[in-house]
Coordinates of C-alpha atoms in Angstrom, one line a residue:
X291 CA 172.9 49.3 269.5
X292 CA 171.4 46.9 272.1
X293 CA 168.0 45.4 271.5
X294 CA 165.5 44.1 274.1
X295 CA 166.9 40.7 273.5
X296 CA 170.3 41.8 274.8
X297 CA 172.1 41.4 271.4
X298 CA 174.5 44.1 270.2
X299 CA 174.3 45.3 266.6
X300 CA 176.7 47.7 265.0
X301 CA 175.3 51.2 264.3
X302 CA 175.1 52.3 260.7
X303 CA 177.7 54.7 259.5
X304 CA 180.3 53.7 262.1
X305 CA 182.2 51.4 259.8
X306 CA 181.8 48.2 262.0
X307 CA 179.0 46.8 259.8
X308 CA 181.0 43.8 258.8
X309 CA 180.4 40.8 261.0
X310 CA 182.8 37.8 261.5
X311 CA 181.1 34.7 260.0
X312 CA 182.4 32.4 262.7
X313 CA 181.0 34.7 265.5
X314 CA 177.6 35.0 263.8
X315 CA 177.3 31.3 263.3
X316 CA 178.2 30.6 266.9
X317 CA 175.7 28.7 269.1
X318 CA 175.0 31.9 271.1
X319 CA 173.5 33.6 268.1
X320 CA 169.8 32.8 267.5
X321 CA 169.0 30.9 264.3
X322 CA 166.9 33.8 262.9
X323 CA 169.9 36.1 263.1
X324 CA 172.3 34.1 260.8
X325 CA 174.5 36.3 258.7
X326 CA 173.8 36.5 255.0
X327 CA 176.3 36.2 252.3
X328 CA 176.3 39.3 250.1
X329 CA 176.0 37.8 246.6
X330 CA 179.3 38.0 244.6
X331 CA 181.3 39.7 247.4
X332 CA 182.0 37.0 249.9
X333 CA 181.1 39.4 252.7
X334 CA 178.8 38.5 255.6
X335 CA 176.5 40.9 257.3
X336 CA 173.9 40.7 260.1
X337 CA 170.2 41.1 259.1
X338 CA 169.2 44.2 260.9
X339 CA 165.5 43.6 260.2
X340 CA 165.6 40.6 262.4
X341 CA 167.1 42.7 265.1
X342 CA 164.0 44.8 265.6
X343 CA 162.5 44.3 269.1
X344 CA 159.4 42.3 269.4
X345 CA 157.4 45.1 271.0
X346 CA 158.0 47.3 268.0
X347 CA 156.9 44.6 265.6
X348 CA 153.8 43.9 267.7
X349 CA 152.9 47.6 267.5
X350 CA 153.1 47.5 263.7
X351 CA 151.1 44.3 263.5
X352 CA 148.4 45.8 265.8
X353 CA 148.1 48.8 263.6
X354 CA 147.8 46.5 260.5
X355 CA 145.1 44.3 262.1
X356 CA 143.0 47.4 263.1
X357 CA 143.2 48.9 259.6
X358 CA 143.2 45.9 257.3
X359 CA 140.9 46.2 254.3
X360 CA 140.2 42.4 254.0
X361 CA 141.4 39.1 255.6
X362 CA 143.9 38.6 252.8
X363 CA 145.9 41.7 253.9
X364 CA 146.6 39.9 257.2
X365 CA 147.1 36.5 255.8
X366 CA 149.9 37.9 253.5
X367 CA 151.7 38.9 256.7
X368 CA 151.3 35.5 258.3
X369 CA 153.0 33.7 255.4
X370 CA 155.9 36.2 255.2
X371 CA 158.1 34.5 257.8
X372 CA 158.0 32.4 260.9
X373 CA 158.6 35.3 263.2
X374 CA 155.6 37.3 261.7
X375 CA 153.4 34.2 261.9
X376 CA 154.2 33.8 265.6
X377 CA 153.8 37.4 266.6
X378 CA 150.7 38.1 264.4
X379 CA 148.7 35.3 266.0
X380 CA 149.3 36.7 269.5
X381 CA 146.2 37.7 271.5
X382 CA 147.3 41.3 271.5
X383 CA 147.2 41.6 267.7
X384 CA 144.0 39.5 267.2
X385 CA 142.1 41.4 269.8
X386 CA 142.5 44.6 267.8
X387 CA 141.3 43.1 264.5
X388 CA 138.8 45.3 262.7
X389 CA 135.5 44.2 261.2
X390 CA 136.9 44.0 257.7
X391 CA 139.8 41.7 258.8
X392 CA 137.4 39.1 260.2
X393 CA 134.9 39.4 257.4
X394 CA 135.4 35.9 256.1
X395 CA 133.5 34.8 252.9
X396 CA 131.2 31.7 252.8
X397 CA 133.0 30.4 249.7
X398 CA 136.3 30.4 251.5
X399 CA 135.0 28.7 254.6
X400 CA 137.2 25.9 255.9
X401 CA 138.6 24.4 259.1
X402 CA 141.5 26.8 259.0
X403 CA 139.1 29.8 258.7
X404 CA 137.0 28.4 261.5
X405 CA 140.2 28.1 263.6
X406 CA 141.3 31.6 262.8
X407 CA 137.9 33.1 263.9
X408 CA 138.1 31.0 267.1
X409 CA 141.6 32.4 267.8
X410 CA 140.3 35.9 267.4
X411 CA 137.2 35.2 269.6
X412 CA 139.4 33.7 272.3
X413 CA 141.5 36.8 272.2
X414 CA 138.5 38.9 273.1
X415 CA 137.7 40.4 269.6
X416 CA 134.0 41.3 269.7
X417 CA 133.5 41.3 266.0
X418 CA 134.9 37.8 265.7
X419 CA 132.7 36.6 268.6
X420 CA 129.6 37.9 266.8
X421 CA 130.5 36.6 263.3
X422 CA 131.5 33.2 264.5
X423 CA 128.4 33.1 266.8
X424 CA 126.1 33.8 263.9
X425 CA 127.8 31.2 261.7
X426 CA 127.6 28.5 264.4
X427 CA 124.0 29.3 265.3
X428 CA 122.5 29.5 261.9
X429 CA 124.9 27.7 259.5
X430 CA 126.5 25.0 261.5
X431 CA 123.4 24.4 263.8
X432 CA 125.5 24.6 266.9
X433 CA 122.9 26.7 268.8
X434 CA 124.4 26.7 272.3
X435 CA 127.9 27.6 271.3
X436 CA 126.7 30.2 268.8
X437 CA 124.4 31.9 271.3
X438 CA 127.3 31.9 273.9
X439 CA 129.6 33.6 271.5
X440 CA 127.0 36.3 270.7
X441 CA 126.4 36.7 274.4
X442 CA 130.1 37.3 274.9
X443 CA 130.0 40.0 272.3
X444 CA 126.8 41.5 273.8
X445 CA 128.5 41.7 277.2
X446 CA 131.1 43.8 275.6
X447 CA 128.4 46.2 274.4
X448 CA 128.4 45.0 270.8
X449 CA 125.2 46.5 269.4
X450 CA 124.7 44.0 266.4
X451 CA 125.1 41.1 268.8
X452 CA 122.6 42.6 271.3
X453 CA 120.1 43.0 268.5
X454 CA 120.7 39.5 267.1
X455 CA 120.0 38.0 270.5
X456 CA 116.8 40.1 270.7
X457 CA 115.6 38.6 267.4
X458 CA 116.4 35.1 268.7
X459 CA 114.3 35.8 271.8
X460 CA 111.4 37.3 269.9
X461 CA 111.3 34.3 267.5
X462 CA 112.2 31.6 270.0
X463 CA 114.9 30.4 267.6
X464 CA 116.2 27.1 268.9
X465 CA 114.1 27.4 272.1
X466 CA 111.1 29.1 273.6
X467 CA 110.1 32.8 273.1
X468 CA 110.9 35.4 275.8
X469 CA 109.4 38.7 274.7
X470 CA 110.5 40.6 277.7
X471 CA 114.1 39.5 277.3
X472 CA 113.9 40.5 273.6
X473 CA 112.7 44.0 274.5
X474 CA 115.4 44.4 277.2
X475 CA 118.1 43.4 274.7
X476 CA 116.5 45.8 272.1
X477 CA 116.6 48.6 274.6
X478 CA 120.3 48.1 275.2
X479 CA 121.1 48.0 271.5
X480 CA 119.0 51.0 270.8
X481 CA 120.8 52.9 273.6
X482 CA 124.0 52.2 271.7
X483 CA 122.5 53.7 268.5
X484 CA 121.7 50.6 266.5
X485 CA 119.2 51.7 263.9
X486 CA 117.4 48.3 263.5
X487 CA 117.0 48.0 267.3
X488 CA 115.5 51.5 267.4
X489 CA 113.0 50.7 264.7
X490 CA 112.2 47.3 266.3
X491 CA 111.6 48.9 269.7
X492 CA 109.4 51.6 268.2
X493 CA 107.1 49.0 266.5
X494 CA 107.0 46.9 269.7
X495 CA 105.9 49.9 271.7
X496 CA 103.3 50.8 269.1
X497 CA 101.9 47.3 268.9
X498 CA 102.3 46.5 272.6
X499 CA 104.5 43.5 271.7
X500 CA 106.4 42.4 274.8
X501 CA 106.0 45.7 276.4
X502 CA 103.2 48.0 277.6
X503 CA 101.7 49.8 274.6
X504 CA 102.8 53.4 274.2
X505 CA 102.2 54.8 270.7
X506 CA 103.8 58.2 271.3
X507 CA 107.0 56.7 272.7
X508 CA 107.1 54.2 269.9
X509 CA 106.8 57.0 267.3
X510 CA 109.7 58.8 269.0
X511 CA 111.9 55.8 268.6
X512 CA 110.9 55.4 264.9
X513 CA 111.7 59.0 264.2
X514 CA 115.1 58.6 266.0
X515 CA 115.8 55.5 263.8
X516 CA 114.9 57.5 260.6
X517 CA 117.2 60.4 261.7
X518 CA 120.1 58.0 262.5
X519 CA 119.6 56.2 259.2
X520 CA 119.8 59.5 257.2
X521 CA 122.8 60.6 259.3
X522 CA 124.7 57.4 258.4
X523 CA 124.1 58.0 254.7
X524 CA 125.3 61.6 254.9
X525 CA 128.4 60.6 256.8
X526 CA 129.2 57.9 254.2
X527 CA 128.6 60.4 251.4
X528 CA 129.1 63.9 252.6
X529 CA 128.3 65.5 249.2
X530 CA 125.0 63.8 248.8
X531 CA 122.1 66.2 248.0
X532 CA 119.2 65.8 250.5
X533 CA 115.8 66.7 249.0
X534 CA 114.0 69.3 251.0
X535 CA 110.9 67.1 251.0
X536 CA 112.8 64.7 253.3
X537 CA 113.0 67.1 256.2
X538 CA 110.2 69.7 255.5
X539 CA 106.7 69.2 256.8
X540 CA 104.1 70.6 254.4
X541 CA 101.9 73.2 255.9
X542 CA 98.8 71.7 254.2
X543 CA 99.5 68.2 255.4
X544 CA 97.2 66.9 258.2
X545 CA 98.5 63.3 258.0
X546 CA 99.9 63.0 261.5
X547 CA 101.4 59.5 261.1
X548 CA 103.6 60.6 258.2
X549 CA 102.4 57.8 255.9
X550 CA 100.6 60.0 253.5
X551 CA 101.8 63.3 252.1
X552 CA 103.8 64.2 255.2
X553 CA 107.5 64.3 255.9
X554 CA 109.3 60.9 255.4
X555 CA 111.6 61.6 258.3
X556 CA 108.5 61.5 260.6
X557 CA 107.0 58.4 259.0
X558 CA 107.2 54.8 260.2
X559 CA 109.6 53.9 257.4
X560 CA 111.9 56.9 257.0
X561 CA 113.4 58.5 254.0
X562 CA 114.0 56.6 250.7
X563 CA 117.8 56.3 251.3
X564 CA 119.9 53.6 249.7
X565 CA 119.9 50.3 251.6
X566 CA 122.9 50.0 254.0
X567 CA 125.6 47.4 253.3
X568 CA 124.9 44.2 255.2
X569 CA 127.0 43.3 258.2
X570 CA 129.7 40.7 257.3
X571 CA 127.8 38.2 259.4
X572 CA 124.6 38.7 257.5
X573 CA 126.5 38.7 254.2
X574 CA 128.0 35.3 255.2
X575 CA 124.5 33.9 255.9
X576 CA 123.2 35.2 252.5
X577 CA 126.2 33.6 250.6
X578 CA 125.9 30.4 252.6
X579 CA 122.3 29.8 251.8
X580 CA 121.8 31.5 248.5
X581 CA 125.2 31.7 246.9
X582 CA 126.5 29.2 244.2
X583 CA 127.3 25.9 245.8
X584 CA 125.8 27.0 249.1
X585 CA 124.2 24.9 251.7
X586 CA 120.7 23.5 251.0
X587 CA 118.0 24.9 253.3
X588 CA 115.3 22.7 254.5
X589 CA 112.3 23.2 252.1
X590 CA 110.0 23.7 255.2
X591 CA 112.2 26.6 256.3
X592 CA 112.6 30.0 254.6
X593 CA 115.0 32.8 254.8
X594 CA 114.1 36.3 255.9
X595 CA 112.8 38.1 252.8
X596 CA 114.8 41.3 253.6
X597 CA 117.7 41.1 251.1
X598 CA 120.3 42.3 253.6
X599 CA 119.4 39.9 256.5
X600 CA 120.0 36.2 255.6
X601 CA 118.6 34.7 258.8
X602 CA 116.9 31.4 258.2
X603 CA 114.0 29.8 260.2
X604 CA 115.0 27.3 262.8
X605 CA 111.5 25.8 262.8
X606 CA 108.4 25.9 260.7
X607 CA 106.3 29.1 260.7
X608 CA 108.9 30.9 262.9
X609 CA 108.9 34.1 261.0
X610 CA 106.0 36.5 260.5
X611 CA 104.6 37.0 257.0
X612 CA 102.9 39.9 255.2
X613 CA 99.3 40.1 256.1
X614 CA 98.3 41.3 252.6
X615 CA 100.1 39.0 250.1
X616 CA 101.4 36.3 252.4
X617 CA 104.3 35.6 250.1
X618 CA 107.2 37.1 252.1
X619 CA 108.4 36.3 255.6
X620 CA 110.5 38.4 258.0
X621 CA 112.5 37.6 261.1
X622 CA 111.7 41.0 262.7
X623 CA 109.6 44.1 262.4
X624 CA 112.7 46.1 261.5
X625 CA 113.4 43.9 258.5
X626 CA 109.8 44.1 257.5
X627 CA 109.6 47.9 257.7
X628 CA 112.9 48.3 255.8
X629 CA 112.0 45.8 253.0
X630 CA 108.6 47.5 252.7
X631 CA 110.2 50.8 252.1
X632 CA 112.9 49.5 249.7
X633 CA 111.0 47.1 247.4
X634 CA 108.0 45.2 248.8
X635 CA 105.7 48.2 248.8
X636 CA 105.7 48.2 244.9
X637 CA 105.1 44.4 244.7
X638 CA 102.7 43.7 247.5
X639 CA 99.1 42.9 246.4
X640 CA 96.2 40.8 247.9
X641 CA 96.4 37.2 247.0
X642 CA 93.2 35.1 246.4
X643 CA 94.9 32.1 247.9
X644 CA 95.8 34.0 251.0
X645 CA 92.3 35.4 251.3
X646 CA 90.7 32.0 251.0
X647 CA 93.1 30.4 253.6
X648 CA 92.4 33.2 256.0
X649 CA 96.0 33.0 257.3
X650 CA 96.6 36.5 258.4
X651 CA 99.1 35.8 261.2
X652 CA 100.6 39.2 262.1
X653 CA 99.8 42.6 260.8
X654 CA 102.4 44.5 258.8

């Protein structure tokens, strides 16, 4: 059998599987194809695994990187042998890495982890561009490089990156606010089906924030966000039982905004479904700032109060806070609406201090 390297190997079952030791150890034979001494027999045979063509090994590694369950699955391949290490770090393999393979943990952050994500980002992997961009922007305080990496992912139609850039524009993180740019990025992410972008765009239209006010159109986007959120839960758990009250509109209900006794699917906050798992980038931010041994956040800055976000303020009073209690802050209207539905609705109460200060900044 002749490989793509031009090396002939004996076919199994022919009887020519024995290889002359002097011929195998000759200078013409690559070092990784040295014959191996069969223990106790004195016979020498060629390692047929090393004879596999590179394109076949690359195909297997690409499949592994696109289906890896965690970064450790891929690292175990890198340390197998020098050949695997060289081929696995090729741009073809790294560009196909899935989200779970580049989901690094804050507790494992190091220079080698940074270098690995940089290799994946340079190979054109959109998930790696977004995750590394978020880490550099919020954790390492390298604003320009982080925003550039997120923009690179956004150009490739990466919905979370588009939405993250929209949040940066709305808040003016690391610079000045640009509400129209934030709305434009939100529209693009919403077009790609991003639930938080749909909810953010709906509230912007209802409030006239960065765009001409259109209550009916804003409600349509909120209903679409609620429907997509419910669909994601049903896809993740096909056997989940959906209460009829989530999708039925009571005939005696006249509460058109859906906030009273109406259908939750038609409300501003959606059905009471379990909170979605945070994106690996958001989980990294949460572990970085709140985990054991995490980085200390400036006491003048606060994290977004939504437990699945993790974004910190880049300047004082950057985030909006609840107009009733004033004890929680949010980076976006989407985080505020989601946290209100999940937990803050049961805890929110007027504060005497907040009433005296008269500091109602933005309405919930």
